[in-house]
Amino acid sequence: MTRQLHSLYLLGILTLSAAVHTAVAASGVPLSQDPHVSTRNARLVRLSYGPAKGKIVATVAKGAVYESEDDGTSFTKFSNINFQPGTSWKCCGTLYEVPAQVGSLSAGTLLFAASFCVGQTASIDVYSSSNGGKDWTYHSTPVRRGECTPHKGLWEPHFEVAADGALVMFWSDETDPCCSQKLAQIRSRDGATWKDEKNTVASNIEPDRPGMAWVTKTPAGIYFMTYELCGPAQCTVFSRTSRDGWNFGPPSNTGKKIETVSGAYFEHAPTTISISHSDSADVSLLVVGQMLYERSGTVSPKNGQVLFINHSSDGSGPWRTMPAPVKVPDARNDPCPNYSSVLLPVRGGSALLEIASDFNNFQTCVAYYAIEPLQ
């Protein structure tokens, strides 16, 4: 995250930003039927275990949970995550289904993690559900330290299970004097305690601000990571890869810029998924970012309307554009329009579900969802 966006989140002036821009809201269907309820920072999983296998679960900021039992065609409010007393919500939740037994965590357990303040101290707390998101309990605190202020903190957790079976959490960290911000990681082998913290991306250029790590494991066993590199690089989207989900190379290596064959690139808040094609051995990587720029550095006419797709397991092939299911015509550097959108394959992998946020006519930042056939 940029420091500007941290301030916007914590000072609660999203409505002021929206009032300055009166463009048409995003395409798609609002996640909530109440236009005055904010549903930004959406996250998606499809359940792979238990009696609700196949159901899609979505979470949004401050712990509201939605479900879809018709493959993303419609969503309804399902439950709420009640946070620990003495903690206050800060930012940036994530949702993850544990794909295999990790110590005390059984396959199919849902994990939700976010940034919190505990007094004046920053914290990332984890909550778990063993019944598909209906009920939630506090699970653990992988990291708690440093100031909890608009310009300091711990942000944007993300989970993945490494090749050795350990549960890994990545996050953005402003508490280390080494850097303005860095990406860090920690792991749990027993499903309960967290150890072996180390840096993922910590640039030798002090103003660099890598953040918002997102990792997807491809069927070939390659872990593909995207993140923004703010500071001098202006939040351009970069990538790195790993063969084991724990070692992504030297932390000083800031990675490879993601750009299309024509030189178009994303800035801000990327997420990524991999898709297996049932009719072949091919795998596609999909990346979405907040804003699209042309090679010249100007905002693209396709800004807020496309995704990137790459038909390789490690991102080494050419990146091309494809239509985004949700169109956000006023995507800009602001913590709402098209900020940290999420993707999920639906209809047996033949189509793509996206949830993206934008301001509605009541100037509330809400999530919109839509489905687009995959090309």
mmCIF file of C-alpha atoms in Angstrom:
data_model
loop_
_atom_site.group_PDB
_atom_site.id
_atom_site.type_symbol
_atom_site.label_atom_id
_atom_site.label_comp_id
_atom_site.label_asym_id
_atom_site.label_seq_id
_atom_site.Cartn_x
_atom_site.Cartn_y
_atom_site.Cartn_z
ATOM 1 C CA MET A 1 0.000 0.000 0.000
ATOM 2 C CA THR A 2 1.006 3.590 -0.544
ATOM 3 C CA ARG A 3 1.040 5.835 2.478
ATOM 4 C CA GLN A 4 -1.655 7.947 0.825
ATOM 5 C CA LEU A 5 -4.007 4.941 0.704
ATOM 6 C CA HIS A 6 -3.203 3.996 4.312
ATOM 7 C CA SER A 7 -4.374 7.447 5.373
ATOM 8 C CA LEU A 8 -7.559 7.210 3.337
ATOM 9 C CA TYR A 9 -8.445 3.899 4.933
ATOM 10 C CA LEU A 10 -7.836 4.992 8.478
ATOM 11 C CA LEU A 11 -9.211 8.520 8.327
ATOM 12 C CA GLY A 12 -12.426 7.327 6.704
ATOM 13 C CA ILE A 13 -12.636 9.961 3.956
ATOM 14 C CA LEU A 14 -13.605 7.654 1.108
ATOM 15 C CA THR A 15 -16.823 9.585 0.590
ATOM 16 C CA LEU A 16 -14.880 12.806 0.051
ATOM 17 C CA SER A 17 -12.810 11.130 -2.660
ATOM 18 C CA ALA A 18 -15.952 9.761 -4.292
ATOM 19 C CA ALA A 19 -17.702 13.117 -4.292
ATOM 20 C CA VAL A 20 -14.986 14.592 -6.486
ATOM 21 C CA HIS A 21 -15.599 11.883 -9.140
ATOM 22 C CA THR A 22 -19.128 11.358 -10.423
ATOM 23 C CA ALA A 23 -18.460 8.777 -13.154
ATOM 24 C CA VAL A 24 -20.818 5.870 -13.778
ATOM 25 C CA ALA A 25 -20.353 3.062 -11.256
ATOM 26 C CA ALA A 26 -18.890 -0.286 -12.209
ATOM 27 C CA SER A 27 -20.820 -2.832 -14.229
ATOM 28 C CA GLY A 28 -22.102 -5.964 -12.538
ATOM 29 C CA VAL A 29 -24.425 -6.794 -9.642
ATOM 30 C CA PRO A 30 -23.888 -5.310 -6.152
ATOM 31 C CA LEU A 31 -22.866 -7.951 -3.623
ATOM 32 C CA SER A 32 -25.158 -6.474 -0.960
ATOM 33 C CA GLN A 33 -28.767 -5.414 -1.503
ATOM 34 C CA ASP A 34 -28.248 -2.497 0.887
ATOM 35 C CA PRO A 35 -26.576 0.334 -1.102
ATOM 36 C CA HIS A 36 -25.446 2.033 2.110
ATOM 37 C CA VAL A 37 -23.349 -0.934 3.334
ATOM 38 C CA SER A 38 -19.706 -0.968 2.245
ATOM 39 C CA THR A 39 -18.585 -4.323 0.850
ATOM 40 C CA ARG A 40 -15.096 -3.484 -0.410
ATOM 41 C CA ASN A 41 -11.982 -5.655 -0.107
ATOM 42 C CA ALA A 42 -13.848 -8.777 -1.247
ATOM 43 C CA ARG A 43 -12.198 -12.201 -1.241
ATOM 44 C CA LEU A 44 -13.415 -15.452 -2.848
ATOM 45 C CA VAL A 45 -13.003 -19.207 -2.398
ATOM 46 C CA ARG A 46 -14.861 -22.256 -3.720
ATOM 47 C CA LEU A 47 -15.269 -24.912 -1.043
ATOM 48 C CA SER A 48 -13.559 -28.192 -1.918
ATOM 49 C CA TYR A 49 -14.582 -30.284 1.103
ATOM 50 C CA GLY A 50 -17.569 -31.149 3.255
ATOM 51 C CA PRO A 51 -21.314 -31.145 2.618
ATOM 52 C CA ALA A 52 -21.174 -27.672 1.076
ATOM 53 C CA LYS A 53 -18.523 -28.661 -1.487
ATOM 54 C CA GLY A 54 -18.790 -26.451 -4.570
ATOM 55 C CA LYS A 55 -20.354 -23.508 -2.751
ATOM 56 C CA ILE A 56 -18.616 -20.144 -3.222
ATOM 57 C CA VAL A 57 -17.845 -18.083 -0.111
ATOM 58 C CA ALA A 58 -16.935 -14.393 -0.173
ATOM 59 C CA THR A 59 -15.756 -12.136 2.624
ATOM 60 C CA VAL A 60 -15.576 -8.343 2.684
ATOM 61 C CA ALA A 61 -14.061 -5.721 4.961
ATOM 62 C CA LYS A 62 -14.843 -5.982 8.663
ATOM 63 C CA GLY A 63 -15.789 -9.640 8.453
ATOM 64 C CA ALA A 64 -19.111 -9.904 6.635
ATOM 65 C CA VAL A 65 -19.479 -13.281 4.865
ATOM 66 C CA TYR A 66 -21.540 -13.995 1.730
ATOM 67 C CA GLU A 67 -22.317 -17.254 -0.074
ATOM 68 C CA SER A 68 -23.319 -18.368 -3.540
ATOM 69 C CA GLU A 69 -24.931 -21.749 -4.125
ATOM 70 C CA ASP A 70 -25.456 -21.199 -7.870
ATOM 71 C CA ASP A 71 -21.866 -20.901 -9.090
ATOM 72 C CA GLY A 72 -21.562 -17.148 -8.650
ATOM 73 C CA THR A 73 -24.857 -16.153 -10.287
ATOM 74 C CA SER A 74 -26.161 -14.694 -7.009
ATOM 75 C CA PHE A 75 -24.895 -14.034 -3.471
ATOM 76 C CA THR A 76 -26.623 -13.714 -0.102
ATOM 77 C CA LYS A 77 -25.394 -12.610 3.320
ATOM 78 C CA PHE A 78 -24.341 -15.689 5.277
ATOM 79 C CA SER A 79 -22.598 -14.796 8.538
ATOM 80 C CA ASN A 80 -20.285 -12.369 10.343
ATOM 81 C CA ILE A 81 -16.845 -12.854 11.858
ATOM 82 C CA ASN A 82 -16.813 -11.494 15.399
ATOM 83 C CA PHE A 83 -13.354 -10.227 16.271
ATOM 84 C CA GLN A 84 -11.489 -10.539 19.557
ATOM 85 C CA PRO A 85 -12.348 -7.999 22.284
ATOM 86 C CA GLY A 86 -9.665 -5.335 22.571
ATOM 87 C CA THR A 87 -8.887 -5.352 18.849
ATOM 88 C CA SER A 88 -10.046 -2.792 16.303
ATOM 89 C CA TRP A 89 -10.336 -3.392 12.560
ATOM 90 C CA LYS A 90 -7.690 -1.727 10.433
ATOM 91 C CA CYS A 91 -7.592 -3.097 6.909
ATOM 92 C CA CYS A 92 -7.308 -5.689 4.205
ATOM 93 C CA GLY A 93 -8.791 -9.086 4.987
ATOM 94 C CA THR A 94 -7.937 -12.300 3.157
ATOM 95 C CA LEU A 95 -9.784 -15.624 2.795
ATOM 96 C CA TYR A 96 -8.210 -19.046 2.248
ATOM 97 C CA GLU A 97 -9.315 -22.678 2.257
ATOM 98 C CA VAL A 98 -6.670 -25.035 3.648
ATOM 99 C CA PRO A 99 -6.177 -27.577 0.809
ATOM 100 C CA ALA A 100 -4.707 -30.408 2.900
ATOM 101 C CA GLN A 101 -4.150 -31.303 6.558
ATOM 102 C CA VAL A 102 -1.675 -28.930 8.205
ATOM 103 C CA GLY A 103 -1.068 -30.101 11.773
ATOM 104 C CA SER A 104 -4.247 -29.364 13.705
ATOM 105 C CA LEU A 105 -5.929 -27.732 10.689
ATOM 106 C CA SER A 106 -7.995 -30.160 8.645
ATOM 107 C CA ALA A 107 -8.427 -29.886 4.893
ATOM 108 C CA GLY A 108 -11.315 -27.557 4.091
ATOM 109 C CA THR A 109 -10.776 -25.241 7.070
ATOM 110 C CA LEU A 110 -11.412 -21.630 6.096
ATOM 111 C CA LEU A 111 -8.979 -18.986 7.332
ATOM 112 C CA PHE A 112 -9.668 -15.260 7.457
ATOM 113 C CA ALA A 113 -6.881 -12.836 8.395
ATOM 114 C CA ALA A 114 -6.641 -9.059 8.473
ATOM 115 C CA SER A 115 -4.809 -6.091 9.981
ATOM 116 C CA PHE A 116 -5.917 -4.952 13.423
ATOM 117 C CA CYS A 117 -4.868 -2.474 16.078
ATOM 118 C CA VAL A 118 -4.405 -3.745 19.626
ATOM 119 C CA GLY A 119 -4.141 -0.494 21.486
ATOM 120 C CA GLN A 120 -1.341 1.311 19.625
ATOM 121 C CA THR A 121 0.274 -1.915 18.369
ATOM 122 C CA ALA A 122 -0.152 -3.369 14.877
ATOM 123 C CA SER A 123 -1.344 -6.957 14.585
ATOM 124 C CA ILE A 124 -2.379 -9.553 12.015
ATOM 125 C CA ASP A 125 -4.956 -11.903 13.525
ATOM 126 C CA VAL A 126 -6.306 -15.118 12.028
ATOM 127 C CA TYR A 127 -9.821 -16.556 12.411
ATOM 128 C CA SER A 128 -10.957 -20.024 11.317
ATOM 129 C CA SER A 129 -14.151 -21.808 10.332
ATOM 130 C CA SER A 130 -14.616 -25.569 10.195
ATOM 131 C CA ASN A 131 -18.142 -25.470 8.742
ATOM 132 C CA GLY A 132 -17.798 -23.565 5.489
ATOM 133 C CA GLY A 133 -17.902 -20.050 6.905
ATOM 134 C CA LYS A 134 -21.005 -20.297 9.096
ATOM 135 C CA ASP A 135 -19.177 -20.047 12.430
ATOM 136 C CA TRP A 136 -15.795 -18.482 13.158
ATOM 137 C CA THR A 137 -13.365 -18.554 16.069
ATOM 138 C CA TYR A 138 -10.090 -16.778 16.805
ATOM 139 C CA HIS A 139 -7.177 -18.940 15.660
ATOM 140 C CA SER A 140 -3.815 -17.212 16.145
ATOM 141 C CA THR A 141 -1.696 -14.077 15.775
ATOM 142 C CA PRO A 142 1.263 -14.758 13.459
ATOM 143 C CA VAL A 143 2.773 -11.292 13.946
ATOM 144 C CA ARG A 144 2.130 -8.370 16.322
ATOM 145 C CA ARG A 145 4.532 -5.462 16.659
ATOM 146 C CA GLY A 146 5.210 -1.849 15.753
ATOM 147 C CA GLU A 147 3.010 1.210 15.667
ATOM 148 C CA CYS A 148 -0.586 1.086 14.506
ATOM 149 C CA THR A 149 -0.871 4.464 12.779
ATOM 150 C CA PRO A 150 -1.878 5.663 9.291
ATOM 151 C CA HIS A 151 1.765 5.401 8.163
ATOM 152 C CA LYS A 152 3.016 2.409 10.105
ATOM 153 C CA GLY A 153 1.752 -1.090 10.466
ATOM 154 C CA LEU A 154 1.290 -4.638 9.225
ATOM 155 C CA TRP A 155 -0.877 -5.090 6.161
ATOM 156 C CA GLU A 156 -2.390 -7.374 3.539
ATOM 157 C CA PRO A 157 -1.916 -10.987 4.717
ATOM 158 C CA HIS A 158 -2.103 -13.819 2.201
ATOM 159 C CA PHE A 159 -1.868 -17.619 2.689
ATOM 160 C CA GLU A 160 -0.481 -20.524 0.684
ATOM 161 C CA VAL A 161 0.580 -24.075 1.562
ATOM 162 C CA ALA A 162 4.187 -24.761 0.559
ATOM 163 C CA ALA A 163 5.409 -27.915 -1.123
ATOM 164 C CA ASP A 164 6.571 -29.345 2.225
ATOM 165 C CA GLY A 165 3.070 -28.995 3.699
ATOM 166 C CA ALA A 166 3.702 -25.899 5.845
ATOM 167 C CA LEU A 167 1.099 -23.129 5.918
ATOM 168 C CA VAL A 168 2.796 -19.885 4.842
ATOM 169 C CA MET A 169 1.534 -16.367 5.486
ATOM 170 C CA PHE A 170 2.880 -13.390 3.509
ATOM 171 C CA TRP A 171 2.267 -9.761 4.495
ATOM 172 C CA SER A 172 3.387 -6.166 3.945
ATOM 173 C CA ASP A 173 5.497 -4.805 6.795
ATOM 174 C CA GLU A 174 6.333 -1.202 7.739
ATOM 175 C CA THR A 175 7.909 -2.009 11.101
ATOM 176 C CA ASP A 176 11.478 -2.726 9.940
ATOM 177 C CA PRO A 177 13.904 0.258 9.785
ATOM 178 C CA CYS A 178 15.575 -1.447 6.799
ATOM 179 C CA CYS A 179 12.942 -0.222 4.410
ATOM 180 C CA SER A 180 9.995 2.049 3.880
ATOM 181 C CA GLN A 181 8.054 -1.191 3.436
ATOM 182 C CA LYS A 182 8.931 -4.832 2.750
ATOM 183 C CA LEU A 183 7.233 -8.149 2.072
ATOM 184 C CA ALA A 184 7.741 -10.797 4.754
ATOM 185 C CA GLN A 185 6.660 -14.369 5.362
ATOM 186 C CA ILE A 186 6.233 -16.805 8.230
ATOM 187 C CA ARG A 187 5.044 -20.415 8.441
ATOM 188 C CA SER A 188 3.237 -22.918 10.616
ATOM 189 C CA ARG A 189 3.946 -26.646 10.468
ATOM 190 C CA ASP A 190 1.535 -27.652 13.231
ATOM 191 C CA GLY A 191 -1.360 -25.437 12.151
ATOM 192 C CA ALA A 192 -1.218 -23.454 15.384
ATOM 193 C CA THR A 193 2.180 -21.798 15.991
ATOM 194 C CA TRP A 194 4.154 -19.565 13.633
ATOM 195 C CA LYS A 195 7.947 -19.630 13.133
ATOM 196 C CA ASP A 196 10.824 -18.969 10.745
ATOM 197 C CA GLU A 197 9.949 -15.398 9.802
ATOM 198 C CA LYS A 198 12.027 -14.033 6.924
ATOM 199 C CA ASN A 199 11.955 -11.351 4.244
ATOM 200 C CA THR A 200 10.383 -12.097 0.872
ATOM 201 C CA VAL A 201 11.119 -8.807 -0.909
ATOM 202 C CA ALA A 202 13.160 -6.164 0.910
ATOM 203 C CA SER A 203 14.745 -3.777 -1.577
ATOM 204 C CA ASN A 204 18.191 -2.246 -1.144
ATOM 205 C CA ILE A 205 16.554 1.013 -2.283
ATOM 206 C CA GLU A 206 15.093 2.357 0.975
ATOM 207 C CA PRO A 207 12.086 4.209 -0.565
ATOM 208 C CA ASP A 208 10.902 1.082 -2.419
ATOM 209 C CA ARG A 209 7.630 -0.238 -1.043
ATOM 210 C CA PRO A 210 6.784 -3.771 -2.189
ATOM 211 C CA GLY A 211 3.341 -4.745 -0.961
ATOM 212 C CA MET A 212 0.130 -6.725 -1.430
ATOM 213 C CA ALA A 213 1.698 -10.119 -2.133
ATOM 214 C CA TRP A 214 -0.571 -12.688 -3.750
ATOM 215 C CA VAL A 215 0.527 -16.255 -4.507
ATOM 216 C CA THR A 216 -1.125 -18.906 -6.660
ATOM 217 C CA LYS A 217 0.115 -22.474 -7.061
ATOM 218 C CA THR A 218 -0.140 -23.780 -10.609
ATOM 219 C CA PRO A 219 -0.840 -27.458 -11.426
ATOM 220 C CA ALA A 220 2.824 -27.713 -12.470
ATOM 221 C CA GLY A 221 3.808 -27.011 -8.857
ATOM 222 C CA ILE A 222 5.134 -23.506 -9.513
ATOM 223 C CA TYR A 223 4.206 -20.789 -7.012
ATOM 224 C CA PHE A 224 3.560 -17.544 -8.897
ATOM 225 C CA MET A 225 3.601 -14.337 -6.845
ATOM 226 C CA THR A 226 2.404 -10.858 -7.807
ATOM 227 C CA TYR A 227 2.838 -7.635 -5.852
ATOM 228 C CA GLU A 228 2.986 -3.896 -6.332
ATOM 229 C CA LEU A 229 6.289 -2.026 -6.057
ATOM 230 C CA CYS A 230 5.456 1.441 -4.810
ATOM 231 C CA GLY A 231 7.876 4.284 -4.181
ATOM 232 C CA PRO A 232 10.115 5.177 -7.156
ATOM 233 C CA ALA A 233 8.477 2.427 -9.238
ATOM 234 C CA GLN A 234 5.041 4.049 -8.730
ATOM 235 C CA CYS A 235 3.245 0.868 -7.639
ATOM 236 C CA THR A 236 3.958 -1.023 -10.874
ATOM 237 C CA VAL A 237 3.013 -4.720 -10.706
ATOM 238 C CA PHE A 238 5.877 -7.232 -10.494
ATOM 239 C CA SER A 239 6.158 -11.012 -10.159
ATOM 240 C CA ARG A 240 8.428 -13.697 -8.741
ATOM 241 C CA THR A 241 8.251 -17.492 -8.749
ATOM 242 C CA SER A 242 9.170 -20.342 -6.423
ATOM 243 C CA ARG A 243 9.456 -24.099 -6.825
ATOM 244 C CA ASP A 244 8.632 -24.842 -3.191
ATOM 245 C CA GLY A 245 6.410 -21.968 -2.014
ATOM 246 C CA TRP A 246 8.925 -20.805 0.600
ATOM 247 C CA ASN A 247 12.049 -19.726 -1.285
ATOM 248 C CA PHE A 248 11.400 -16.928 -3.791
ATOM 249 C CA GLY A 249 15.019 -15.898 -4.280
ATOM 250 C CA PRO A 250 17.105 -13.118 -2.739
ATOM 251 C CA PRO A 251 14.917 -10.539 -0.959
ATOM 252 C CA SER A 252 16.882 -7.735 -2.656
ATOM 253 C CA ASN A 253 15.590 -8.941 -6.038
ATOM 254 C CA THR A 254 12.478 -6.862 -6.730
ATOM 255 C CA GLY A 255 11.268 -9.221 -9.434
ATOM 256 C CA LYS A 256 10.072 -8.953 -13.009
ATOM 257 C CA LYS A 257 7.684 -6.300 -14.303
ATOM 258 C CA ILE A 258 4.466 -7.747 -15.734
ATOM 259 C CA GLU A 259 3.660 -6.181 -19.095
ATOM 260 C CA THR A 260 1.949 -7.181 -22.315
ATOM 261 C CA VAL A 261 3.622 -7.635 -25.689
ATOM 262 C CA SER A 262 2.576 -4.038 -26.480
ATOM 263 C CA GLY A 263 4.145 -2.687 -23.266
ATOM 264 C CA ALA A 264 0.910 -2.144 -21.293
ATOM 265 C CA TYR A 265 1.248 -2.647 -17.531
ATOM 266 C CA PHE A 266 -0.746 -2.467 -14.309
ATOM 267 C CA GLU A 267 -0.210 -0.259 -11.294
ATOM 268 C CA HIS A 268 -1.605 -0.908 -7.791
ATOM 269 C CA ALA A 269 -3.230 -3.759 -5.902
ATOM 270 C CA PRO A 270 -2.716 -6.854 -8.101
ATOM 271 C CA THR A 271 -4.196 -10.296 -7.568
ATOM 272 C CA THR A 272 -3.635 -13.480 -9.574
ATOM 273 C CA ILE A 273 -5.058 -16.965 -10.134
ATOM 274 C CA SER A 274 -4.119 -19.979 -12.252
ATOM 275 C CA ILE A 275 -6.623 -21.940 -14.295
ATOM 276 C CA SER A 276 -6.314 -25.490 -15.602
ATOM 277 C CA HIS A 277 -8.047 -26.216 -18.885
ATOM 278 C CA SER A 278 -9.979 -29.482 -18.715
ATOM 279 C CA ASP A 279 -9.597 -30.228 -22.403
ATOM 280 C CA SER A 280 -5.793 -30.007 -22.400
ATOM 281 C CA ALA A 281 -2.692 -29.875 -20.226
ATOM 282 C CA ASP A 282 -2.515 -26.109 -20.628
ATOM 283 C CA VAL A 283 -2.503 -23.708 -17.700
ATOM 284 C CA SER A 284 -3.328 -20.014 -17.775
ATOM 285 C CA LEU A 285 -2.234 -17.331 -15.330
ATOM 286 C CA LEU A 286 -4.595 -14.389 -14.880
ATOM 287 C CA VAL A 287 -3.587 -11.081 -13.289
ATOM 288 C CA VAL A 288 -5.746 -8.068 -12.503
ATOM 289 C CA GLY A 289 -4.488 -4.678 -11.307
ATOM 290 C CA GLN A 290 -6.192 -1.440 -10.406
ATOM 291 C CA MET A 291 -5.008 0.836 -13.237
ATOM 292 C CA LEU A 292 -3.792 0.062 -16.767
ATOM 293 C CA TYR A 293 -1.058 2.129 -18.427
ATOM 294 C CA GLU A 294 0.357 2.141 -21.937
ATOM 295 C CA ARG A 295 4.076 1.789 -22.630
ATOM 296 C CA SER A 296 4.266 5.596 -22.844
ATOM 297 C CA GLY A 297 3.160 5.941 -19.207
ATOM 298 C CA THR A 298 -0.274 7.337 -20.075
ATOM 299 C CA VAL A 299 -3.482 5.824 -18.712
ATOM 300 C CA SER A 300 -4.803 3.293 -21.221
ATOM 301 C CA PRO A 301 -8.197 3.677 -22.932
ATOM 302 C CA LYS A 302 -8.828 0.132 -21.642
ATOM 303 C CA ASN A 303 -8.203 1.156 -18.038
ATOM 304 C CA GLY A 304 -10.522 -0.741 -15.686
ATOM 305 C CA GLN A 305 -11.807 -3.002 -18.457
ATOM 306 C CA VAL A 306 -9.251 -5.783 -18.992
ATOM 307 C CA LEU A 307 -7.221 -8.499 -17.300
ATOM 308 C CA PHE A 308 -3.862 -9.990 -18.290
ATOM 309 C CA ILE A 309 -3.601 -13.641 -19.319
ATOM 310 C CA ASN A 310 -0.499 -15.775 -19.835
ATOM 311 C CA HIS A 311 -0.545 -19.374 -21.093
ATOM 312 C CA SER A 312 2.431 -20.589 -19.061
ATOM 313 C CA SER A 313 2.889 -21.908 -15.537
ATOM 314 C CA ASP A 314 5.571 -19.410 -14.562
ATOM 315 C CA GLY A 315 4.587 -16.246 -16.415
ATOM 316 C CA SER A 316 7.458 -16.578 -18.875
ATOM 317 C CA GLY A 317 5.171 -16.501 -21.915
ATOM 318 C CA PRO A 318 3.671 -13.373 -23.457
ATOM 319 C CA TRP A 319 1.035 -11.475 -21.501
ATOM 320 C CA ARG A 320 -2.093 -10.441 -23.401
ATOM 321 C CA THR A 321 -5.328 -8.731 -22.429
ATOM 322 C CA MET A 322 -8.821 -10.188 -22.120
ATOM 323 C CA PRO A 323 -12.104 -8.526 -21.100
ATOM 324 C CA ALA A 324 -12.684 -8.132 -17.374
ATOM 325 C CA PRO A 325 -16.060 -9.451 -16.153
ATOM 326 C CA VAL A 326 -16.595 -6.268 -14.102
ATOM 327 C CA LYS A 327 -15.851 -2.992 -15.908
ATOM 328 C CA VAL A 328 -14.748 -0.099 -13.667
ATOM 329 C CA PRO A 329 -14.728 2.962 -15.947
ATOM 330 C CA ASP A 330 -13.258 5.313 -13.338
ATOM 331 C CA ALA A 331 -10.440 3.095 -12.007
ATOM 332 C CA ARG A 332 -7.880 5.375 -10.391
ATOM 333 C CA ASN A 333 -5.347 5.615 -7.564
ATOM 334 C CA ASP A 334 -7.895 5.426 -4.749
ATOM 335 C CA PRO A 335 -8.702 2.614 -2.274
ATOM 336 C CA CYS A 336 -12.025 1.813 -3.908
ATOM 337 C CA PRO A 337 -12.480 1.805 -7.724
ATOM 338 C CA ASN A 338 -11.087 -1.528 -8.994
ATOM 339 C CA TYR A 339 -8.886 -1.811 -5.901
ATOM 340 C CA SER A 340 -7.649 -5.368 -5.219
ATOM 341 C CA SER A 341 -10.261 -7.126 -7.361
ATOM 342 C CA VAL A 342 -10.592 -10.926 -7.112
ATOM 343 C CA LEU A 343 -11.128 -13.718 -9.638
ATOM 344 C CA LEU A 344 -12.505 -17.269 -9.536
ATOM 345 C CA PRO A 345 -13.174 -19.844 -12.305
ATOM 346 C CA VAL A 346 -16.845 -20.860 -12.652
ATOM 347 C CA ARG A 347 -18.988 -23.017 -14.964
ATOM 348 C CA GLY A 348 -16.480 -25.825 -14.977
ATOM 349 C CA GLY A 349 -13.608 -23.489 -15.848
ATOM 350 C CA SER A 350 -15.281 -22.103 -18.967
ATOM 351 C CA ALA A 351 -16.026 -18.713 -17.405
ATOM 352 C CA LEU A 352 -14.564 -16.268 -14.891
ATOM 353 C CA LEU A 353 -16.209 -14.643 -11.882
ATOM 354 C CA GLU A 354 -14.825 -11.290 -10.750
ATOM 355 C CA ILE A 355 -15.643 -9.119 -7.759
ATOM 356 C CA ALA A 356 -14.456 -5.513 -8.053
ATOM 357 C CA SER A 357 -15.310 -2.451 -6.004
ATOM 358 C CA ASP A 358 -16.474 1.033 -6.945
ATOM 359 C CA PHE A 359 -18.488 3.909 -5.501
ATOM 360 C CA ASN A 360 -22.233 3.622 -6.062
ATOM 361 C CA ASN A 361 -24.722 6.457 -6.479
ATOM 362 C CA PHE A 362 -24.802 6.901 -2.694
ATOM 363 C CA GLN A 363 -21.002 7.330 -2.658
ATOM 364 C CA THR A 364 -20.591 4.054 -0.764
ATOM 365 C CA CYS A 365 -17.681 1.800 -1.762
ATOM 366 C CA VAL A 366 -19.353 -1.472 -2.698
ATOM 367 C CA ALA A 367 -18.440 -4.726 -4.416
ATOM 368 C CA TYR A 368 -19.873 -5.642 -7.821
ATOM 369 C CA TYR A 369 -19.730 -9.127 -9.329
ATOM 370 C CA ALA A 370 -20.104 -10.451 -12.885
ATOM 371 C CA ILE A 371 -19.198 -13.496 -15.001
ATOM 372 C CA GLU A 372 -17.430 -13.429 -18.369
ATOM 373 C CA PRO A 373 -16.701 -16.439 -20.653
ATOM 374 C CA LEU A 374 -13.027 -17.335 -20.775
ATOM 375 C CA GLN A 375 -11.398 -16.908 -24.148
#
